Coordinates of C-alpha atoms in Angstrom, one line a residue:
Chain A
M1 CA 28.8 21.2 -17.6
K2 CA 25.9 23.6 -18.0
T3 CA 22.4 22.4 -18.1
D4 CA 21.3 22.1 -21.7
V5 CA 18.3 23.9 -23.0
N6 CA 16.1 20.8 -23.2
E7 CA 16.7 19.7 -19.6
K8 CA 16.1 23.3 -18.4
A9 CA 12.7 23.2 -20.2
L10 CA 11.9 19.9 -18.6
L11 CA 12.7 21.2 -15.1
E12 CA 10.5 24.2 -15.7
G13 CA 7.7 21.9 -16.7
L14 CA 8.3 19.8 -13.6
A15 CA 8.0 22.9 -11.4
Q16 CA 4.7 23.6 -13.0
N17 CA 3.5 20.1 -12.4
D18 CA 3.3 19.5 -16.2
R19 CA 2.6 15.8 -16.7
T20 CA 4.4 15.4 -20.0
A21 CA 7.6 16.9 -18.6
I22 CA 7.4 14.6 -15.6
E23 CA 6.7 11.6 -17.8
S24 CA 9.7 12.4 -20.0
I25 CA 12.1 12.8 -17.0
Y26 CA 10.7 9.6 -15.6
A27 CA 11.1 7.6 -18.8
M28 CA 14.7 9.0 -19.4
Q29 CA 16.1 8.3 -15.9
Y30 CA 14.2 5.4 -14.5
N31 CA 16.1 2.5 -16.1
M32 CA 19.5 3.9 -15.0
V33 CA 18.3 4.1 -11.4
Q34 CA 16.8 0.6 -11.6
T35 CA 20.1 -0.9 -12.8
L36 CA 21.9 0.9 -10.0
I37 CA 19.6 -0.4 -7.3
I38 CA 19.3 -3.9 -8.6
N39 CA 23.1 -4.2 -8.9
N40 CA 23.3 -3.2 -5.3
N41 CA 21.1 -5.8 -3.5
G42 CA 17.8 -4.1 -4.3
T43 CA 14.6 -5.1 -6.1
A44 CA 12.5 -3.5 -8.7
E45 CA 10.2 -2.4 -5.9
D46 CA 13.1 -0.7 -4.1
A47 CA 14.1 1.0 -7.3
K48 CA 10.6 2.5 -7.7
D49 CA 10.6 3.8 -4.2
I50 CA 14.0 5.3 -4.4
F51 CA 13.5 6.8 -7.8
Q52 CA 10.2 8.4 -6.8
E53 CA 11.8 9.9 -3.7
A54 CA 14.5 11.3 -5.9
M55 CA 11.8 12.8 -8.1
M56 CA 10.4 14.4 -5.0
V57 CA 13.8 16.0 -4.3
L58 CA 14.0 17.2 -7.8
Y59 CA 10.4 18.5 -7.7
E60 CA 11.0 20.4 -4.5
K61 CA 14.2 21.9 -5.9
A62 CA 12.6 22.9 -9.1
R63 CA 9.7 24.5 -7.3
S64 CA 12.0 26.5 -4.9
G65 CA 12.8 28.8 -7.8
S66 CA 16.5 29.1 -6.9
F67 CA 17.3 26.0 -8.9
E68 CA 20.5 26.0 -10.8
L69 CA 21.7 22.6 -11.9
N70 CA 25.4 22.8 -12.6
C71 CA 25.7 19.2 -13.9
Q72 CA 23.7 17.0 -16.1
L73 CA 20.3 16.0 -14.8
K74 CA 21.3 12.4 -15.0
T75 CA 24.3 13.0 -12.7
Y76 CA 22.1 14.8 -10.2
V77 CA 19.4 12.1 -10.2
Y78 CA 22.1 9.4 -9.9
S79 CA 23.7 11.2 -6.9
V80 CA 20.5 11.6 -5.1
C81 CA 19.4 8.0 -5.6
R82 CA 22.8 6.8 -4.5
R83 CA 22.5 8.8 -1.3
L84 CA 19.0 7.6 -0.6
W85 CA 19.9 4.0 -1.3
L86 CA 23.0 4.0 0.9
K87 CA 20.9 5.4 3.7
R88 CA 18.3 2.7 3.2
L89 CA 20.9 0.0 3.1
L90 CA 22.4 1.4 6.3
Q91 CA 19.0 1.2 8.0
L92 CA 18.6 -2.4 6.8
Q93 CA 22.2 -3.0 8.0
K94 CA 23.0 -4.6 4.7
Y95 CA 25.6 -2.0 3.8
S96 CA 28.7 -3.5 2.4
H97 CA 31.8 -1.4 1.6
N98 CA 32.4 -2.8 -1.8
S99 CA 29.0 -1.7 -3.2
N100 CA 29.3 -2.1 -7.0
G101 CA 29.9 1.0 -9.0
L102 CA 28.7 3.5 -6.4
V103 CA 31.2 6.1 -7.4
E104 CA 31.3 9.4 -5.5
T105 CA 29.5 12.1 -7.6
V106 CA 28.2 15.6 -7.2
S107 CA 27.6 16.7 -3.6
V108 CA 23.9 16.7 -2.7
D109 CA 24.3 17.1 1.1
E110 CA 22.4 20.4 1.3
D111 CA 19.5 19.2 -0.9
M112 CA 19.2 16.0 1.2
E113 CA 19.0 18.0 4.4
V114 CA 16.2 20.1 3.0
H115 CA 14.5 17.0 1.7
D116 CA 14.7 15.2 5.0
Q117 CA 13.2 18.2 6.8
R118 CA 10.3 18.3 4.2
N119 CA 9.8 14.6 4.5
S120 CA 9.5 14.7 8.2
D121 CA 7.0 17.6 7.9
F122 CA 5.1 15.6 5.4
L123 CA 4.9 12.6 7.7
M124 CA 3.9 14.8 10.7
M125 CA 1.0 16.2 8.7
E126 CA 0.0 12.8 7.4
K127 CA 0.0 11.4 10.9
A128 CA -2.0 14.4 12.3
L129 CA -4.5 14.1 9.5
S130 CA -5.0 10.4 9.9
S131 CA -5.5 10.7 13.7
I132 CA -8.3 13.3 13.5
G133 CA -10.6 10.7 11.9
E134 CA -13.5 11.0 9.6
P135 CA -15.4 13.1 8.5
C136 CA -12.8 15.7 9.7
K137 CA -10.1 14.4 7.5
S138 CA -12.1 14.4 4.3
L139 CA -13.7 17.7 5.2
L140 CA -10.4 19.5 5.6
E141 CA -8.9 17.8 2.6
A142 CA -11.8 18.9 0.5
F143 CA -11.4 22.5 1.6
Y144 CA -7.7 23.0 2.0
L145 CA -6.2 20.6 -0.5
Q146 CA -8.8 20.3 -3.2
K147 CA -9.8 23.9 -2.7
R148 CA -13.5 23.3 -3.0
N149 CA -15.9 25.9 -1.8
M150 CA -17.9 25.6 1.4
T151 CA -21.4 25.5 -0.3
E152 CA -20.3 22.5 -2.4
I153 CA -18.7 20.8 0.6
A154 CA -21.8 21.3 2.6
G155 CA -23.8 19.5 -0.1
N156 CA -21.4 16.6 -0.5
F157 CA -21.0 16.0 3.2
G158 CA -24.7 16.3 4.0
Y159 CA -24.7 19.5 6.0
T160 CA -27.9 21.5 5.9
N161 CA -26.0 24.7 5.0
A162 CA -22.6 26.2 4.5
D163 CA -22.5 27.7 8.0
N164 CA -22.9 24.3 9.6
A165 CA -20.2 22.9 7.5
K166 CA -18.0 25.9 8.4
N167 CA -18.5 25.3 12.1
Q168 CA -17.6 21.7 11.7
K169 CA -14.6 22.6 9.6
Y170 CA -13.5 25.0 12.3
K171 CA -13.6 22.4 15.0
C172 CA -11.7 19.9 12.9
L173 CA -9.1 22.5 12.0
M174 CA -8.5 23.3 15.6
R175 CA -7.9 19.6 16.4
L176 CA -5.6 19.2 13.4
K177 CA -3.6 22.3 14.3
K178 CA -3.3 21.2 17.9
L179 CA -2.1 17.7 16.9
F180 CA 0.3 19.0 14.2
F181 CA 1.9 21.7 16.4
S182 CA 2.4 19.4 19.3
E183 CA 4.7 17.3 17.1
Y184 CA 6.0 20.2 15.0
K185 CA 7.3 22.2 18.0
N186 CA 9.2 19.2 19.3
H187 CA 11.0 19.0 16.0
V188 CA 11.9 22.6 15.3
Chain B
M1 CA -17.7 31.7 18.0
E2 CA -15.6 34.8 18.1
Q3 CA -12.5 32.6 17.6
L4 CA -14.1 31.1 14.5
Q5 CA -14.7 34.5 12.9
L6 CA -11.2 35.6 13.9
L7 CA -9.7 32.6 12.2
E8 CA -11.8 33.1 9.2
A9 CA -10.6 36.7 9.0
V10 CA -7.0 35.5 9.3
E11 CA -7.6 33.1 6.4
R12 CA -9.1 35.8 4.3
Y13 CA -6.3 38.1 5.1
L14 CA -3.7 35.5 4.2
Q15 CA -5.5 34.7 0.9
N16 CA -5.6 38.4 0.1
E17 CA -9.4 38.4 -0.1
M18 CA -9.9 41.5 2.0
G19 CA -10.9 44.9 0.6
P20 CA -8.4 47.7 1.2
E21 CA -10.4 49.2 4.1
E22 CA -10.9 45.9 5.9
K23 CA -7.2 45.0 5.3
G24 CA -6.1 48.3 6.9
H25 CA -8.3 47.7 9.8
F26 CA -7.0 44.2 10.3
E27 CA -3.4 45.2 10.1
Q28 CA -4.1 47.8 12.8
L29 CA -5.6 45.0 14.9
R30 CA -2.5 42.9 14.4
K31 CA -0.3 45.8 15.6
T32 CA -2.2 46.5 18.7
N33 CA -3.1 42.9 19.7
P34 CA -0.1 40.5 20.0
E35 CA -2.4 37.5 20.3
V36 CA -3.9 38.2 16.9
D37 CA -0.5 38.7 15.4
Q38 CA 0.7 35.4 16.9
L39 CA -2.4 33.7 15.4
V40 CA -1.6 35.1 12.0
V41 CA 2.0 33.9 12.2
E42 CA 1.1 30.5 13.4
H43 CA -1.6 30.1 10.8
T44 CA 0.7 31.1 8.0
I45 CA 3.1 28.4 9.0
F46 CA 0.3 25.9 9.3
L47 CA -1.3 26.7 6.0
G48 CA 2.1 26.6 4.4
Q49 CA 2.7 23.2 5.7
L50 CA -0.8 22.0 4.7
N51 CA -0.2 23.3 1.2
K52 CA 3.2 21.6 0.9
F53 CA 1.6 18.5 2.2
G54 CA -1.1 18.7 -0.5
E55 CA 1.4 19.3 -3.2
A56 CA 3.6 16.5 -2.2
K57 CA 0.7 14.1 -1.9
N58 CA -0.6 15.0 -5.4
F59 CA 2.9 14.7 -6.8
K60 CA 3.4 11.3 -5.3
A61 CA 0.1 10.1 -6.6
S62 CA 0.9 11.3 -10.1
L63 CA 4.4 9.6 -9.9
H64 CA 2.6 6.3 -9.2
D65 CA 0.3 6.9 -12.0
I66 CA 3.1 7.7 -14.4
H67 CA 5.0 4.7 -13.3
N68 CA 2.1 2.4 -14.1
T69 CA 1.5 4.1 -17.4
L70 CA 5.1 3.8 -18.5
V71 CA 5.3 0.2 -17.5
S72 CA 2.2 -0.7 -19.4
S73 CA 3.3 1.3 -22.5
G74 CA 6.6 -0.5 -22.3
S75 CA 8.7 2.7 -22.0
I76 CA 10.3 1.4 -18.9
K77 CA 10.8 -2.2 -17.9
E78 CA 10.8 -3.7 -14.5
Q79 CA 13.9 -5.8 -14.2
P80 CA 13.8 -9.0 -12.2
S81 CA 16.4 -9.0 -9.5
Q82 CA 18.3 -12.0 -10.6
A83 CA 21.5 -10.0 -10.5
I84 CA 21.5 -10.4 -6.8
V85 CA 21.6 -14.1 -6.9
K86 CA 24.6 -14.0 -9.2
Q87 CA 26.4 -11.5 -7.0
M88 CA 25.6 -13.4 -3.9
W89 CA 26.9 -16.5 -5.4
K90 CA 30.1 -14.9 -6.4
R91 CA 30.5 -13.3 -3.0
Y92 CA 29.5 -16.1 -0.8
K93 CA 30.6 -19.2 -2.6
R94 CA 32.6 -20.4 0.4
V95 CA 29.8 -19.8 2.9
M96 CA 27.5 -21.9 0.7
G97 CA 29.1 -25.1 1.9
V98 CA 28.4 -24.3 5.5
A99 CA 25.0 -23.1 4.6
A100 CA 24.2 -26.4 2.9
S101 CA 25.0 -28.4 5.9
I102 CA 23.0 -26.1 8.1
A103 CA 20.1 -26.5 5.7
G104 CA 20.3 -30.3 6.1
I105 CA 19.9 -30.0 9.8
T106 CA 17.1 -27.4 9.5
T107 CA 15.2 -29.7 7.1
M108 CA 15.2 -32.4 9.8
L109 CA 14.0 -29.9 12.4
I110 CA 11.2 -28.6 10.2
A111 CA 10.1 -32.2 9.5
G112 CA 9.9 -32.6 13.2
M113 CA 7.9 -29.4 13.6
I114 CA 5.4 -30.4 10.9
N115 CA 4.8 -33.6 12.7
S116 CA 4.2 -31.8 16.0
R117 CA 1.9 -29.4 14.2
K118 CA -0.3 -32.1 13.0
A119 CA -0.8 -33.3 16.5
D120 CA -1.8 -29.9 17.6
T121 CA -4.8 -29.5 15.4
V122 CA -7.1 -30.1 18.4
E123 CA -6.1 -26.7 19.8
L124 CA -6.4 -24.9 16.4
Q125 CA -9.5 -24.3 14.4
Q126 CA -9.3 -24.2 10.7
L127 CA -11.3 -21.2 9.5
N128 CA -13.3 -22.8 6.7
Q129 CA -17.0 -22.9 6.9
K130 CA -18.7 -26.2 7.5
F131 CA -22.0 -26.4 5.7
E132 CA -23.5 -29.8 6.8
R133 CA -25.8 -28.3 9.3
T134 CA -27.1 -25.5 7.2
K135 CA -27.7 -27.9 4.3
R136 CA -31.3 -28.6 5.1
T137 CA -32.3 -24.9 5.2
V138 CA -30.4 -24.2 2.0
D139 CA -32.4 -27.0 0.3
Q140 CA -35.6 -25.5 1.5
L141 CA -34.6 -22.1 0.3
K142 CA -33.7 -23.6 -3.0
K143 CA -37.1 -25.0 -3.4
Q144 CA -38.6 -21.7 -2.7
V145 CA -36.3 -19.9 -5.1
E146 CA -37.0 -22.5 -7.9
G147 CA -40.6 -21.3 -8.0
T148 CA -39.6 -17.9 -9.1
P149 CA -37.6 -17.5 -12.3
T150 CA -34.2 -15.9 -11.9
E151 CA -31.7 -14.7 -14.4
K152 CA -28.7 -16.2 -12.6
V153 CA -28.0 -19.8 -13.6
P154 CA -26.4 -21.5 -10.6
K155 CA -23.2 -23.2 -11.6
A156 CA -23.0 -25.4 -8.5
P157 CA -23.4 -29.0 -9.3
A158 CA -27.0 -30.2 -8.7
N159 CA -27.7 -32.6 -5.8
T160 CA -24.4 -32.1 -4.1
D161 CA -23.8 -30.2 -0.9
I162 CA -21.3 -27.6 -0.1
K163 CA -18.6 -29.3 1.9
S164 CA -16.5 -26.4 2.9
G165 CA -16.2 -22.7 2.1
G166 CA -13.4 -20.2 2.4
T167 CA -11.7 -17.3 0.6
G168 CA -9.2 -17.2 -2.2
F169 CA -7.3 -14.5 -4.1
L170 CA -5.8 -14.1 -7.5
I171 CA -2.0 -14.5 -7.8
D172 CA -2.1 -14.2 -11.6
G173 CA -4.6 -12.2 -13.6
K174 CA -5.1 -15.1 -15.9
G175 CA -7.2 -16.8 -13.2
F176 CA -4.9 -18.5 -10.8
L177 CA -6.0 -18.4 -7.2
I178 CA -4.5 -19.3 -3.9
T179 CA -6.5 -20.7 -1.0
N180 CA -6.0 -23.1 1.8
A181 CA -5.6 -26.8 1.1
H182 CA -8.1 -27.6 3.8
V183 CA -10.8 -25.5 2.1
V184 CA -10.8 -27.6 -1.0
A185 CA -9.7 -30.9 0.6
G186 CA -11.8 -33.8 -0.6
S187 CA -13.8 -31.7 -3.0
T188 CA -15.2 -33.0 -6.3
S189 CA -15.8 -29.5 -7.8
V190 CA -15.0 -26.0 -6.8
I191 CA -17.0 -22.8 -7.4
V192 CA -15.6 -19.3 -6.8
Q193 CA -17.7 -16.3 -6.5
N194 CA -16.7 -12.6 -6.6
N195 CA -18.1 -9.7 -4.6
K196 CA -20.6 -9.0 -7.3
G197 CA -22.1 -12.4 -6.9
Q198 CA -20.8 -13.8 -10.2
E199 CA -19.9 -17.5 -10.0
F200 CA -17.1 -19.2 -11.9
R201 CA -16.1 -22.8 -12.1
A202 CA -12.6 -23.6 -10.9
T203 CA -10.3 -26.6 -10.7
T204 CA -7.8 -27.5 -8.1
I205 CA -4.5 -27.7 -9.9
H206 CA -2.4 -28.3 -6.8
Q207 CA -2.9 -28.9 -3.1
N208 CA -0.2 -29.2 -0.5
P209 CA -1.6 -30.3 2.9
S210 CA 1.7 -29.7 4.7
T211 CA 1.9 -26.0 3.9
D212 CA -1.9 -25.9 3.7
I213 CA -1.8 -24.0 0.3
A214 CA -3.9 -24.9 -2.7
I215 CA -3.7 -23.4 -6.2
L216 CA -6.9 -23.1 -8.2
K217 CA -7.5 -22.1 -11.7
I218 CA -10.7 -20.5 -12.9
E219 CA -11.8 -22.3 -16.0
D220 CA -14.9 -20.4 -17.0
N221 CA -15.6 -18.4 -20.2
D222 CA -17.4 -15.8 -18.1
F223 CA -14.2 -14.9 -16.3
K224 CA -12.5 -11.8 -17.6
P225 CA -8.7 -12.0 -17.0
H226 CA -7.0 -9.1 -15.3
D227 CA -4.1 -7.5 -17.1
V228 CA -2.2 -6.5 -14.0
L229 CA -3.1 -7.3 -10.4
P230 CA -3.2 -4.2 -8.1
Y231 CA -1.2 -5.9 -5.4
G232 CA 2.1 -7.6 -5.2
I233 CA 3.2 -10.6 -3.1
R234 CA 5.9 -9.8 -0.6
K235 CA 9.1 -11.8 -0.8
N236 CA 10.6 -10.5 2.4
G237 CA 9.4 -10.8 6.0
V238 CA 7.3 -8.3 7.9
D239 CA 8.2 -6.4 11.0
L240 CA 6.4 -6.7 14.3
G241 CA 3.7 -4.1 14.8
E242 CA 3.2 -3.4 11.1
T243 CA -0.4 -2.7 10.5
L244 CA -2.2 -5.3 8.4
F245 CA -5.6 -5.7 6.8
T246 CA -7.6 -8.6 5.6
L247 CA -10.4 -9.2 3.1
G248 CA -12.5 -12.4 3.2
F249 CA -15.8 -14.0 3.0
P250 CA -17.0 -15.1 6.5
R251 CA -20.5 -14.4 5.1
E252 CA -22.0 -13.9 1.7
E253 CA -20.5 -10.4 1.6
I254 CA -16.8 -9.4 1.5
V255 CA -15.6 -8.3 4.9
Y256 CA -12.7 -6.0 5.8
N257 CA -10.7 -6.2 9.0
E258 CA -7.7 -4.5 10.4
G259 CA -4.9 -5.7 12.7
Y260 CA -1.2 -5.9 13.2
M261 CA 1.7 -8.3 13.0
S262 CA 1.9 -10.0 16.4
A263 CA 4.7 -12.6 16.1
K264 CA 7.0 -13.8 13.4
T265 CA 6.3 -17.4 14.1
G266 CA 3.1 -19.3 14.3
F267 CA 1.6 -21.9 16.7
H268 CA 4.3 -23.4 18.9
G269 CA 7.1 -21.6 17.0
D270 CA 6.0 -22.8 13.5
T271 CA 8.2 -20.9 11.1
L272 CA 6.0 -21.4 8.0
T273 CA 3.3 -19.3 9.6
C274 CA 3.1 -16.0 11.6
Q275 CA 0.7 -14.7 14.2
I276 CA -1.5 -11.7 13.4
G277 CA -3.9 -9.8 15.6
V278 CA -7.1 -9.6 13.7
T279 CA -10.5 -11.0 14.2
A280 CA -11.2 -13.9 11.8
N281 CA -14.1 -16.2 11.5
P282 CA -14.9 -19.4 9.7
G283 CA -14.9 -18.5 6.0
N284 CA -11.8 -16.3 6.3
S285 CA -9.6 -19.3 5.6
G286 CA -7.4 -18.8 2.5
G287 CA -8.0 -15.0 2.6
P288 CA -5.1 -12.7 1.9
V289 CA -3.4 -10.6 4.5
F290 CA -2.1 -7.2 3.2
N291 CA 0.3 -4.7 4.7
K292 CA -0.3 -1.0 4.5
N293 CA 1.3 -0.8 1.0
G294 CA -1.1 -3.4 -0.3
E295 CA 1.3 -6.2 -0.6
V296 CA 0.1 -9.7 0.3
I297 CA 2.1 -10.9 3.3
G298 CA 0.2 -14.0 4.2
I299 CA -2.8 -16.3 3.9
I300 CA -5.1 -16.7 6.9
T301 CA -5.4 -20.3 8.0
T302 CA -6.2 -21.0 11.6
R303 CA -7.1 -19.4 14.9
Q304 CA -6.3 -20.6 18.4
I305 CA -9.4 -21.9 20.1
A306 CA -8.3 -21.1 23.6
A307 CA -7.4 -17.4 22.9
Q308 CA -9.2 -14.4 21.4
G309 CA -7.7 -12.6 18.4
V310 CA -4.9 -15.1 17.9
V311 CA -4.9 -15.9 14.2
F312 CA -2.2 -17.6 12.2
A313 CA -1.3 -16.9 8.6
I314 CA 1.0 -18.7 6.2
T315 CA 3.7 -16.3 5.2
S316 CA 3.8 -15.2 1.6
Q317 CA 7.2 -16.6 1.0
N318 CA 5.6 -20.0 1.0
I319 CA 3.6 -19.0 -2.1
F320 CA 6.9 -18.3 -4.0
R321 CA 8.4 -21.5 -2.7
L322 CA 5.4 -23.6 -3.7
V323 CA 5.0 -22.1 -7.2
D324 CA 8.8 -22.3 -7.9
D325 CA 8.7 -25.9 -6.7
I326 CA 5.9 -27.3 -8.7
A327 CA 6.7 -25.1 -11.8
K328 CA 9.6 -27.5 -12.3
T329 CA 7.3 -30.3 -13.3
D330 CA 3.9 -28.8 -14.0
T331 CA 3.6 -26.8 -17.2
T332 CA 0.3 -25.1 -16.2
V333 CA 2.0 -23.7 -13.1
Q334 CA 4.8 -22.4 -15.3
K335 CA 2.4 -19.9 -16.7
I336 CA 2.0 -18.3 -13.3
K337 CA 3.8 -15.0 -13.0
L338 CA 3.6 -13.9 -9.4
P339 CA 3.1 -10.1 -9.1
S340 CA 5.9 -8.5 -7.0
I341 CA 4.9 -4.8 -7.3
S342 CA 2.0 -3.3 -5.7
S343 CA 0.5 -0.4 -7.6
I344 CA -1.8 0.7 -4.8
K345 CA 1.0 1.8 -2.5
G346 CA 0.3 5.3 -1.2
L347 CA -3.4 5.2 -1.9
D348 CA -5.8 5.6 1.0
R349 CA -7.4 2.4 2.3
V350 CA -10.8 2.9 0.7
Q351 CA -9.2 3.3 -2.7
Q352 CA -6.9 0.3 -2.1
I353 CA -9.9 -1.9 -1.2
K354 CA -11.8 -0.8 -4.3
K355 CA -9.0 -2.0 -6.4
I356 CA -8.3 -5.2 -4.5
E357 CA -11.9 -6.5 -3.9
D358 CA -12.3 -7.7 -7.5
C359 CA -9.4 -10.1 -7.0
V360 CA -10.7 -11.7 -3.8
F361 CA -13.2 -14.6 -4.2
M362 CA -15.4 -16.8 -2.1
V363 CA -14.4 -20.4 -2.6
R364 CA -17.0 -23.1 -2.2
S365 CA -16.1 -26.8 -2.5
Y366 CA -18.6 -29.4 -3.3

């Protein structure tokens, strides 16, 4: 089945980080996923975790530009959640073969592989950032993630001028890069 | 500092902020100098990763936010996980018989353990504050204070001394608190105080000396109920080595501490409690122990006198057990709805604490 017009618009909204679009996808799909998880040994908390991870997968896919959904959005979300949940159950060693209503659906193998890679990249960066300590972490986040300019940052962090802040930022950045790449190169 | 300028140039180049002339010059440099080229490639990867990280982090935060909005607007409902019980019942009917007999034996064992625990109290120190000694100085201070008019009307009963002090935390936004039974044992009245210094009157609605848990209810018109608590209470166990943090009132100020899960059982193998590696002081008793997701996993109770940094906490499952148990007979307790979902998961620690600190109280019993 082809993606209908409405779902396509929602996915475009998702790619642009449009809150209304994300909210409608969330509201439409969440209850289904929750029922799936709860009927299979999970809790509402697990459902939230799994569903949000699936939203990440969808978001990554939507942003990649090459997204063509050749089934209903619902089917896709269901398949991803199913995969994620089975993986979680395996890790917890709770997996039982007669899992209720977990029918095989569309194949999401490739997407899951991409997602796992991204997830491990994310964790690596998170780990590196948390081990450089403060004020480095906040300083780099302010510049690279929140995209604030150096003069403003210098004021907020109590540096006498933008050049001082730049120097400090440079030192922090070198440490972060070193930490990140030492892990990253092991994984690639 | 040459490296600094070079890196800055690379960043400007990658952001396309260079003029055509400078850009040409830089590209030339890249061609002739392999080190510069290598730096550009490496930095591209790095900035790409950093960008993706930022996007993912933002997106995760907005998902949390949306979840909470949708739950409070009623568009999605969090189902209780009763279905499991039904399923399990169907699936494991036969096993139940065996389980029941094992349960019988276990009960006897636990009874034995509780007895031995009582005998051990010499080696353990309960972490409530004893106030007898400081009483005199407090009285003196009071006299001094009474000379100067203050806005705050003390709610503590006049002419009685503080018997014991500890920490407590909300388990229901309507004003139900959990603390240790030994904090409020033998008290005639209880006052709780939040981090802003506001005092509220509270009553002890249940105390259970064997699990060392007490439930208090704030009964004070000044108290504003919370709609939703930021943290949940964990039903399952915790893994060894998980990082934990605590908030408590060993002094007049709320104090934060960090640690880790050391052992799944408590003193002499006590299964009601677990051992955590944090520093705790008198006054921390009854304080919540959180995991990194902001879920309550335990209640601080005692520390071992003979060892440093060995602190025991009652596991959070006991809260569920106690509340379920007494809800059968006590109608006030039936109103308690224990929070199971933590909405502060994924936030950084500073933000988590900002949301939690309003729900942690100093408990003083008179």
